[in-house]
PDB file of C-alpha atoms in Angstrom:
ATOM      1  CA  UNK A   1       0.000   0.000   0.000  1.00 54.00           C
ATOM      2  CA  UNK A   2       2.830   2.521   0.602  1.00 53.00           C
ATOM      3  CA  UNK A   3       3.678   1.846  -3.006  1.00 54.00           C
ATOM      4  CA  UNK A   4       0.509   2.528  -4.443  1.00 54.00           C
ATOM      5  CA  UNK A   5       0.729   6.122  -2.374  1.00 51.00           C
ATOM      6  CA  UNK A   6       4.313   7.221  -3.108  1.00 56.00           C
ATOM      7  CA  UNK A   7       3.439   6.625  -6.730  1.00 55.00           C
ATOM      8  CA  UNK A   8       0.156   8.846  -6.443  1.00 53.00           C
ATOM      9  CA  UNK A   9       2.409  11.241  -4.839  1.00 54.00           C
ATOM     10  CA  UNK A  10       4.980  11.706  -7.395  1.00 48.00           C
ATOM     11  CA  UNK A  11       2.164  12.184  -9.754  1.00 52.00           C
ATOM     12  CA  UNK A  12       0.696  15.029  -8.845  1.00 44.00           C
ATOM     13  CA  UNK A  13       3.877  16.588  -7.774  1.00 51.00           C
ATOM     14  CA  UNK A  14       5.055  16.069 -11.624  1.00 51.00           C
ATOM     15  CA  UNK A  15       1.504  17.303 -12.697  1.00 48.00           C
ATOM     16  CA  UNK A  16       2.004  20.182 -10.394  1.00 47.00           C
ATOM     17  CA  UNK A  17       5.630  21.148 -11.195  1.00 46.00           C
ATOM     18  CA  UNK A  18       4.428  20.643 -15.194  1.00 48.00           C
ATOM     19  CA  UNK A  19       1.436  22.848 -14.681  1.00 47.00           C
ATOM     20  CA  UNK A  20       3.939  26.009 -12.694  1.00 50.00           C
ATOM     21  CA  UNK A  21       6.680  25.443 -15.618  1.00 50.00           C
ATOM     22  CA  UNK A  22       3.499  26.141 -18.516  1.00 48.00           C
ATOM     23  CA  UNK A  23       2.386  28.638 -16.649  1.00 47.00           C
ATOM     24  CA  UNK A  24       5.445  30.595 -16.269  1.00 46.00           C
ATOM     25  CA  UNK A  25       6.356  29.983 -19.819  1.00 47.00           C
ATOM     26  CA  UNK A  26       3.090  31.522 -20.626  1.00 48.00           C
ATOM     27  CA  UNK A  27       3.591  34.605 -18.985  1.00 50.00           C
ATOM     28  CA  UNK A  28       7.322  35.108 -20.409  1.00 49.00           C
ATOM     29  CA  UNK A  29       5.900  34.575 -24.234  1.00 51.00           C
ATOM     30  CA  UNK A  30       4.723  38.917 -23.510  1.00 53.00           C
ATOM     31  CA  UNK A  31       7.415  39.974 -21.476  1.00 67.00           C
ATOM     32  CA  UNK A  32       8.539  42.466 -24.081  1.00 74.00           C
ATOM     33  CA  UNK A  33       6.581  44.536 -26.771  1.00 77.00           C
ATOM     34  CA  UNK A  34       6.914  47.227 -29.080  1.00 84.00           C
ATOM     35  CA  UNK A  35       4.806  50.383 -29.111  1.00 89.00           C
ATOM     36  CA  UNK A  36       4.405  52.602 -31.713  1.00 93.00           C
ATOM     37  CA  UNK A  37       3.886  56.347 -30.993  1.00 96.00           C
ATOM     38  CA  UNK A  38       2.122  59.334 -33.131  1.00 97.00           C
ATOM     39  CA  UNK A  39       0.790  62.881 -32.081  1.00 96.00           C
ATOM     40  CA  UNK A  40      -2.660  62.670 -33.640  1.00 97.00           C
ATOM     41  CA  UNK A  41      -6.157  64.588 -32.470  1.00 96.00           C
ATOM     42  CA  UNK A  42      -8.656  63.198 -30.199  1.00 94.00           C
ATOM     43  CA  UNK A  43     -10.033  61.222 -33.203  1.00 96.00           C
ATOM     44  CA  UNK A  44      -7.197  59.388 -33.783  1.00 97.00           C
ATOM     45  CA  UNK A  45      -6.225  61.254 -36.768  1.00 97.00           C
ATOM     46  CA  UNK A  46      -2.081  62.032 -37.047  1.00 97.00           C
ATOM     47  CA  UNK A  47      -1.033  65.360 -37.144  1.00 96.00           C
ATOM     48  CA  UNK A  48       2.405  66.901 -37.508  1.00 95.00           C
ATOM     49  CA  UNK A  49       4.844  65.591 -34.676  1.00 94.00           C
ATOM     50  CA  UNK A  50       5.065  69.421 -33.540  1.00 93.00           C
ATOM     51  CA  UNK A  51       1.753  69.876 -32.168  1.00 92.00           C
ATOM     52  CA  UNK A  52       2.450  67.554 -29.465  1.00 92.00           C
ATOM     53  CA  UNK A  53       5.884  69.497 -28.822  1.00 89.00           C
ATOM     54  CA  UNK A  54       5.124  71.331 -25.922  1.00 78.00           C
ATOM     55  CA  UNK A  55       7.788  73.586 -26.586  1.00 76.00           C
ATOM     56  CA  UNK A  56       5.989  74.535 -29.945  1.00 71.00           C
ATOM     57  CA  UNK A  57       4.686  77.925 -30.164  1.00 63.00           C
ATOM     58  CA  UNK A  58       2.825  77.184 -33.584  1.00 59.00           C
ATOM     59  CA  UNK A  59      -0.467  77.302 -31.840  1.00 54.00           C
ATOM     60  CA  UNK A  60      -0.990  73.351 -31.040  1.00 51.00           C
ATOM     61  CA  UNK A  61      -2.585  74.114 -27.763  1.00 57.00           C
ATOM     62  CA  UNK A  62      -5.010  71.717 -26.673  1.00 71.00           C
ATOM     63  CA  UNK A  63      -6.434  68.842 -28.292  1.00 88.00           C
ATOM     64  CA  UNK A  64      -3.663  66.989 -29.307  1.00 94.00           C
ATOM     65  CA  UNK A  65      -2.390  63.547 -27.800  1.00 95.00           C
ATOM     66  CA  UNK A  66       0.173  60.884 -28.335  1.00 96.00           C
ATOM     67  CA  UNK A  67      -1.364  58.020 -29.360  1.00 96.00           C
ATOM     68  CA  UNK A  68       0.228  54.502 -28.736  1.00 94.00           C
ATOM     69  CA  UNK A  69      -0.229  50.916 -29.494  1.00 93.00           C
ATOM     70  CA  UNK A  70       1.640  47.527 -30.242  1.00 90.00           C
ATOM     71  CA  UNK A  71      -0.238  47.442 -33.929  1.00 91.00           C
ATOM     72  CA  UNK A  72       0.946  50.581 -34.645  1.00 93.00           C
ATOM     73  CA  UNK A  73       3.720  50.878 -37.579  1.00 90.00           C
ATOM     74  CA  UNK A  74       6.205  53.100 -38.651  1.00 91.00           C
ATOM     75  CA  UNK A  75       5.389  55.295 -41.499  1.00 94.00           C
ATOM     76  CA  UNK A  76       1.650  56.544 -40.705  1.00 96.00           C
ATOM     77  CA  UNK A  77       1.462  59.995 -42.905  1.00 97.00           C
ATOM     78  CA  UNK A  78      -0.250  63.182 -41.268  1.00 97.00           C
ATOM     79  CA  UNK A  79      -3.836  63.161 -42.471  1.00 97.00           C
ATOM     80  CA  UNK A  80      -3.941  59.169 -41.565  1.00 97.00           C
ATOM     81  CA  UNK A  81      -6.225  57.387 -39.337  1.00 98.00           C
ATOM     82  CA  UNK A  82      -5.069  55.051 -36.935  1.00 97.00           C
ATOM     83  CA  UNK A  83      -6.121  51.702 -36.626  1.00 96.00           C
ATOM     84  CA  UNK A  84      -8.430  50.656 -33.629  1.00 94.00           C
ATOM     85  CA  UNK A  85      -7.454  49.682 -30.487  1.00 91.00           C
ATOM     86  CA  UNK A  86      -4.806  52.092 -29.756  1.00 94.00           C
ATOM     87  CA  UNK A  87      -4.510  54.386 -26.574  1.00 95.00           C
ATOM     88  CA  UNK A  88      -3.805  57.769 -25.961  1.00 96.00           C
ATOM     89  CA  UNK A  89      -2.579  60.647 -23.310  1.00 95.00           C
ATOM     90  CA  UNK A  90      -2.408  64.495 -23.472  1.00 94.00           C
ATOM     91  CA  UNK A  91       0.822  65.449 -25.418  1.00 93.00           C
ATOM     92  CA  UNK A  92       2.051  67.790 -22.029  1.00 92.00           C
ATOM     93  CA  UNK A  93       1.395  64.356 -19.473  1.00 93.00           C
ATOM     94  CA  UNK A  94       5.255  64.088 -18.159  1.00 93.00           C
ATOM     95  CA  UNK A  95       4.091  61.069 -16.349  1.00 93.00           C
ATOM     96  CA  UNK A  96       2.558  59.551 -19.346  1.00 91.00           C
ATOM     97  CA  UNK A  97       5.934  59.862 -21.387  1.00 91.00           C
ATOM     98  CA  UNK A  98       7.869  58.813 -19.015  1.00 90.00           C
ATOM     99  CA  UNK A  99       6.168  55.430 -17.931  1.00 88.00           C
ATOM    100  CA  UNK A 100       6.700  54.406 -21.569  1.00 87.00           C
ATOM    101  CA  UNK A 101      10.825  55.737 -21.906  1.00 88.00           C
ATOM    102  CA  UNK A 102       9.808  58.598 -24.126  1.00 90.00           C
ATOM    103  CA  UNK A 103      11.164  62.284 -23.379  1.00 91.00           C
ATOM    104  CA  UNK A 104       9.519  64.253 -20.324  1.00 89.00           C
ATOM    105  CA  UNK A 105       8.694  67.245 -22.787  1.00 89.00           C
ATOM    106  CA  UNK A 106       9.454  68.153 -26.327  1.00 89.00           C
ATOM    107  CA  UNK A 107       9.195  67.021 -29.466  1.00 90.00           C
ATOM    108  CA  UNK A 108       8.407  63.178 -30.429  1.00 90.00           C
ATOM    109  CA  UNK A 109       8.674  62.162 -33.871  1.00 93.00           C
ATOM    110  CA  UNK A 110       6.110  59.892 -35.533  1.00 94.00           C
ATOM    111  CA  UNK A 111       5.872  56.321 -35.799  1.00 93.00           C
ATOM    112  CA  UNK A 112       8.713  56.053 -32.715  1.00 91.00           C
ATOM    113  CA  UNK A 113       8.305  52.443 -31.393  1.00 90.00           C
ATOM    114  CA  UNK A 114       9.965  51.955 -27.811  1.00 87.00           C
ATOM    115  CA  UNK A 115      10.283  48.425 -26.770  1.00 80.00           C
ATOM    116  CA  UNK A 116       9.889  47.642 -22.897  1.00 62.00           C
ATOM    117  CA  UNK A 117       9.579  45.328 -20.271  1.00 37.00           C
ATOM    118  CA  UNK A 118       4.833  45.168 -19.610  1.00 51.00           C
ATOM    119  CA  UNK A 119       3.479  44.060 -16.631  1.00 36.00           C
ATOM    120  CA  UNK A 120       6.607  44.988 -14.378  1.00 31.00           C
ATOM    121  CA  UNK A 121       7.703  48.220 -12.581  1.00 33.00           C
ATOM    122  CA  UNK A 122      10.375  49.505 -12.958  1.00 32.00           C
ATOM    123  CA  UNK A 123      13.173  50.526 -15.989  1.00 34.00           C
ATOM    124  CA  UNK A 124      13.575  47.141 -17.449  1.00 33.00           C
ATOM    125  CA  UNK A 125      15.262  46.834 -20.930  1.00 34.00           C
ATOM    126  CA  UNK A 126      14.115  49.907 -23.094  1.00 34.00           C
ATOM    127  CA  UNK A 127      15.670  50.978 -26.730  1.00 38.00           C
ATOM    128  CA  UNK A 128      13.673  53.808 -29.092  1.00 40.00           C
ATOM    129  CA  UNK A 129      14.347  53.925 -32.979  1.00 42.00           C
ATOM    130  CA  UNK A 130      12.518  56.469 -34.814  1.00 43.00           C
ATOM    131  CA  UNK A 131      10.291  56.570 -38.110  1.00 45.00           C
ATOM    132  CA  UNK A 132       8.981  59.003 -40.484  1.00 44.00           C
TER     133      UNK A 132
END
């Protein structure tokens, strides 16, 4: 009978160590992402990169955000609509910029895509190319 219960044992403790090594697999697979970034209206529409430079004195003002999302390519021209499913923040939200590794203020340019660690806090590994 002890044989019959030490094998039952190491059972589930394989079926439990396979079940914590899938699931922490799983959750690596996301671990790192590219964003793409545009200054765009509250419709989603891009607009030149200068409107969202808060040192711009063109006469942006309000009304403009950077929009971001992992679908979003390089190479969106002004006048384009962004796909669905992106988000956005007010071009002048210092917070905002920074939680994704962009520039506290000033000028972004279009179609940047930052890559960085989701679902931690913290710095993690962050790089920025720029587009457009």
């Amino acid at each position: 009978m002890n044989r019959r219960m030490s094998s039952r044992s190491v059972s589930l403790t394989s079926t439990f160590l396979l079940l914590a090594a899938g699931g922490a697999a799983a959750c690596d697979n996301d671990e790192y992402v590219d964003e793409g970034f545009y200054c765009a209206d509250q419709n989603g529409v891009v607009v030149d990169e200068d409107y969202c430079d808060d040192d711009y004195n063109g006469g942006g003002g309000g009304g403009f955000f950077i929009w971001h999302s992992s679908g979003y390519s390089r190479g969106y021209p002004v006048g384009y609509k962004l796909p669905p499913g992106g988000n956005k923040f007010a071009y002048n939200d210092a917070a905002s910029r920074s939680k994704f590794g962009l520039p506290s203020s000033g000028k972004i340019s279009n179609g940047t895509v930052k890559t960085s660690v989701v679902g931690k806090g913290g710095g993690g590994r962050s790089s920025s190319k720029s587009g457009g």
